[in-house]
DNA sequence: CCGGATCCCCGTTGATACTG
DNA sequence: CAGTATCAACGGGGATCCGG
C-alpha cells in the first residue's frame, strides 16, 4: 500500500472512518476496559477493582457502549445476589492489536515528546 | 510478545501511556491534520481548505499542540503578505503507521459494528 | 451486587469580530 | 494571510442517591 493510499484511508470520506473509531475508543475508559477484559470474563465489581479511578457510572456507560458496538458480551445470571459477567467478543479481541500498536508508539515516543514540551515551553517563557 | 504482555502495554501504569496518546490524537482534528500534512508542507489556508469543516480557531489550536509535541514543524517567512508553512517532523511521520492500523480496523469492522447497533437498538425498543 | 437517575462542573468546540 | 480575543453552547465525566 502506498503512502498516498494510507493517508487516504485516514482522510477518506472527510475522515469519517477514523473519527468513528476515535469516537469509540478515544474516550477516557474504553481501551482500558477492553484491555482489562482481555483473556478472562469478569464481573462488574472485579472490573471496577482492576481499573483504578473509574466510577460506577462510567464503567456502566462504557460497558453499554461496548455492548452496543458488539465488542463486549454481557451475561446475566438469575441468582441472588445478582451476578453479571462481561467478556470480549471475537470482534472485541481483534481490537487489541491496533490498540497495542498505538500503545507501543506512545511508549516509544513519550520521552521525545516530553522533551519537546520542555523546549517549547521554555521558548515561550 | 505474549498476549499478556500486550495488554500490560496498554494497562501499564494505570493506562497512562495509552491515555497520553489518546489525549494527543483522540481529539476531533489532530489525526486529520497529520494525515493531510503527510507528504507535503502546506500553508495555513491550504490546510484549512483540505480539511472540510475545521474552523480557523481549531486549526490554530491543533497545530499549536502538534508543534508543542514536536510532531509538526512551523516555518514563518518574513514576507508581505505573511506566509507560514507547516510540515510533519520525522517523528510526526512515524505516527502515520499506527494511525493507519487503526483506520484499517475501523474500515474493516464498521459494517459489523453498525449491524450490532441496529440489533441492539431493536432489542431495546 | 448491579446499575439507573439526577445534579453539577468544566473543558472543548464553534461563531464572530478584530489585528499585524 | 495568519492568526488572536471573546462569548456562548454543548457534552463528558464525577459524586451521590436510590431501586431491583
XYZ file of C-alpha atoms (C1' of nucleotides) in Angstrom:
290
model
C 0.000 0.000 0.000
C 1.417 3.368 -0.991
C 1.824 6.247 1.399
C -0.807 8.147 -0.509
C -3.277 5.311 -0.135
C -2.547 5.159 3.552
C -3.405 8.755 4.243
C -6.485 8.335 2.072
C -7.541 5.595 4.436
C -7.383 8.114 7.225
C -8.799 11.066 5.353
C -11.288 9.106 3.290
C -14.808 10.461 3.339
C -13.733 13.555 5.218
C -12.133 11.399 7.893
C -15.345 9.697 8.872
C -13.742 6.276 9.370
C -11.036 7.495 11.699
C -13.484 9.716 13.522
C -15.824 6.795 14.062
C -13.151 4.693 15.686
C -11.825 7.576 17.749
C -15.293 8.426 18.978
C -15.491 4.801 20.001
C -12.149 4.252 21.713
C -10.902 7.799 22.182
C -12.743 8.389 25.403
C -11.285 8.054 28.829
C -12.016 4.429 29.712
C -12.903 2.277 26.693
C -9.439 0.946 25.839
C -8.680 0.306 29.483
C -11.852 -1.733 29.833
C -11.084 -3.690 26.681
C -7.527 -4.415 27.786
C -8.667 -5.382 31.252
C -11.290 -7.696 29.847
C -8.762 -9.411 27.635
C -8.314 -13.100 28.410
C -10.924 -13.573 31.104
C -14.574 -12.778 31.601
C -15.128 -10.648 34.657
C -17.883 -9.365 36.878
C -18.788 -5.745 37.202
C -17.132 -5.262 40.564
C -13.999 -7.122 39.504
C -13.644 -4.792 36.555
C -14.071 -1.784 38.749
C -11.344 -3.014 41.070
C -8.993 -3.700 38.175
C -9.418 -0.217 36.714
C -8.247 2.330 39.262
C -10.230 5.530 39.348
C -13.223 4.528 37.254
C -16.597 5.385 38.746
C -19.537 3.027 38.790
C -21.370 5.271 36.391
C -18.568 5.481 33.837
C -17.947 1.745 33.949
C -21.628 1.164 33.285
C -21.717 3.633 30.410
C -18.515 2.316 28.851
C -19.735 -1.281 29.034
C -23.079 -0.327 27.472
C -21.364 1.354 24.552
C -19.047 -1.591 24.032
C -22.001 -3.942 24.195
C -23.889 -1.896 21.635
C -20.845 -1.977 19.358
C -20.735 -5.747 19.678
C -17.272 -5.631 21.210
C -18.301 -6.901 24.634
C -20.779 -9.586 25.628
C -22.879 -9.394 28.782
C -24.267 -12.386 30.632
C -26.769 -12.084 33.464
C -27.132 -14.972 35.911
C -30.527 -15.258 37.573
C -29.176 -15.556 41.076
C -29.400 -13.840 44.408
C -27.326 -11.790 44.772
C -27.238 -10.883 41.078
C -24.223 -11.777 39.012
C -23.289 -10.230 35.674
C -20.245 -11.196 33.668
C -18.609 -9.361 30.806
C -16.289 -10.706 28.146
C -14.766 -9.634 24.864
C -16.488 -10.889 21.743
C -14.321 -12.244 18.891
C -14.529 -8.844 17.231
C -13.650 -7.198 20.516
C -10.477 -9.269 20.642
C -9.412 -8.036 17.212
C -9.279 -4.528 18.631
C -6.370 -5.445 20.867
C -3.864 -5.489 18.024
C -4.326 -1.939 16.726
C -4.609 -0.706 20.286
C -1.272 -2.275 21.134
C 0.313 -0.752 18.035
C -0.771 2.625 19.305
C 0.405 1.930 22.828
C 3.802 0.892 21.507
C 4.110 4.142 19.617
C 3.159 6.029 22.753
C 5.692 4.256 24.939
C 8.446 4.635 22.369
C 7.980 8.335 21.688
C 6.801 9.661 25.011
C 10.260 10.737 26.213
C 10.863 12.592 22.958
C 7.501 14.316 23.170
C 8.021 15.372 26.757
C 11.430 16.780 25.868
C 9.753 18.788 23.112
C 7.238 20.134 25.616
C 10.063 21.330 27.821
C 11.824 23.009 24.916
C 8.633 24.568 23.551
C 7.501 25.917 26.904
C 10.932 27.326 27.595
C 10.978 29.136 24.245
C 7.613 30.689 25.009
C 8.560 31.592 28.576
C 5.276 -10.743 22.647
C 2.656 -12.621 24.632
C -0.945 -11.569 24.842
C -0.476 -10.799 28.494
C 2.447 -8.526 27.768
C 0.406 -6.758 25.134
C -2.403 -5.834 27.452
C 0.179 -4.791 30.008
C 1.464 -2.352 27.431
C -1.974 -0.836 27.331
C -2.773 -1.053 31.018
C 0.728 -0.334 32.273
C 0.931 2.364 34.909
C -2.821 2.586 35.200
C -3.098 3.133 31.451
C -1.096 6.322 31.454
C 0.716 5.569 28.203
C -2.411 4.866 26.196
C -4.190 7.792 27.805
C -1.359 10.107 26.858
C -1.505 9.168 23.202
C -5.299 9.264 23.133
C -5.356 12.673 24.740
C -2.985 13.684 21.978
C -4.666 12.201 18.914
C -8.119 11.403 20.244
C -9.486 14.855 19.688
C -11.554 15.907 16.763
C -8.952 17.155 14.303
C -5.403 16.040 15.150
C -5.234 12.888 13.041
C -6.886 14.622 10.120
C -4.301 17.384 10.239
C -1.462 14.877 10.457
C -2.780 12.855 7.541
C -3.384 15.971 5.480
C 0.113 17.207 6.191
C 1.638 13.932 5.117
C 3.958 14.225 2.128
C 3.910 17.959 1.576
C 4.369 21.076 3.632
C 1.365 23.329 3.467
C 0.283 26.812 4.376
C -2.373 27.590 6.927
C -5.084 28.376 4.405
C -4.252 25.331 2.280
C -4.693 23.133 5.293
C -7.998 24.726 6.122
C -9.229 24.116 2.597
C -8.108 20.494 2.671
C -9.900 19.750 5.928
C -13.612 20.330 5.450
C -15.401 21.783 8.427
C -12.435 22.847 10.541
C -12.600 26.377 11.908
C -9.698 28.794 11.901
C -9.561 28.596 15.643
C -9.447 24.799 15.868
C -6.832 24.551 13.125
C -4.682 27.020 15.027
C -5.111 25.187 18.312
C -4.459 21.782 16.767
C -1.307 22.977 15.016
C -0.016 24.576 18.216
C -0.456 21.344 20.135
C 1.238 19.325 17.405
C 4.072 21.813 17.309
C 4.482 21.570 21.072
C 4.590 17.773 20.810
C 7.305 18.060 18.187
C 5.133 16.324 15.595
C 4.770 19.320 13.316
C 7.263 22.000 12.292
C 6.298 25.617 11.636
C 8.196 27.977 9.379
C 7.464 31.681 9.181
C 8.598 33.624 6.113
C 9.284 37.305 6.663
C 7.208 38.491 3.722
C 4.229 40.666 2.966
C 1.688 39.193 2.941
C 2.802 36.777 5.670
C 3.460 33.165 4.804
C 3.616 30.294 7.268
C 4.216 26.703 6.303
C 3.644 23.556 8.299
C 5.175 20.131 7.830
C 5.455 16.839 9.659
C 8.668 16.260 11.576
C 10.370 12.854 11.278
C 8.658 11.824 14.499
C 5.377 13.131 13.153
C 5.747 10.852 10.151
C 6.147 7.807 12.388
C 2.661 8.443 13.715
C 1.155 7.640 10.340
C 1.717 3.898 10.687
C -0.209 3.274 13.915
C -2.887 5.695 12.762
C -3.340 3.714 9.568
C -3.509 0.467 11.524
C -6.369 1.937 13.468
C -8.093 3.281 10.384
C -7.858 -0.144 8.750
C -9.518 -1.716 11.733
C -12.238 0.908 11.597
C -12.921 0.401 7.902
C -12.903 -3.363 8.227
C -15.260 -3.610 11.192
C -17.569 -0.668 10.689
C -20.276 -2.638 8.885
C -20.279 -5.239 11.634
C -20.484 -2.587 14.319
C -23.329 -0.785 12.626
C -25.213 -4.042 12.291
C -24.746 -4.574 16.013
C -26.138 -1.113 16.686
C -29.244 -1.962 14.703
C -29.704 -5.226 16.569
C -29.044 -3.668 19.971
C -31.368 -0.741 19.426
C -34.088 -3.030 18.173
C -33.801 -5.218 21.273
C -34.149 -2.184 23.487
C -37.088 -0.817 21.507
C -24.295 -6.798 43.560
C -25.512 -4.146 39.665
C -26.672 -0.055 37.695
C -30.334 3.609 36.691
C -31.417 8.720 37.744
C -30.086 13.193 38.902
C -27.223 17.260 39.623
C -23.312 19.906 38.523
C -18.677 21.219 36.994
C -15.582 22.196 33.453
C -13.101 21.501 29.128
C -13.828 21.524 24.294
C -15.759 23.452 20.259
C -17.804 26.907 17.292
C -19.250 31.728 15.813
C -17.994 36.072 15.424
C -15.226 40.038 15.380
C -10.795 42.176 15.244
C -5.273 42.883 14.299
C -0.151 42.903 12.368
C -2.640 35.860 5.112
C -2.486 34.147 9.502
C -3.710 34.480 13.267
C -5.822 36.353 18.449
C -9.869 37.556 21.610
C -14.170 36.880 23.408
C -18.514 34.772 24.264
C -21.966 31.075 24.218
C -23.383 26.216 23.659
C -22.593 21.503 24.354
C -21.366 17.211 26.287
C -18.193 14.176 29.027
C -17.434 12.844 33.381
C -17.630 12.658 38.603
C -20.474 12.481 43.012
C -24.327 10.985 45.050
C -28.601 8.876 45.941
C -31.844 5.320 45.121
C -34.006 0.832 43.350
C -34.305 -4.300 41.908
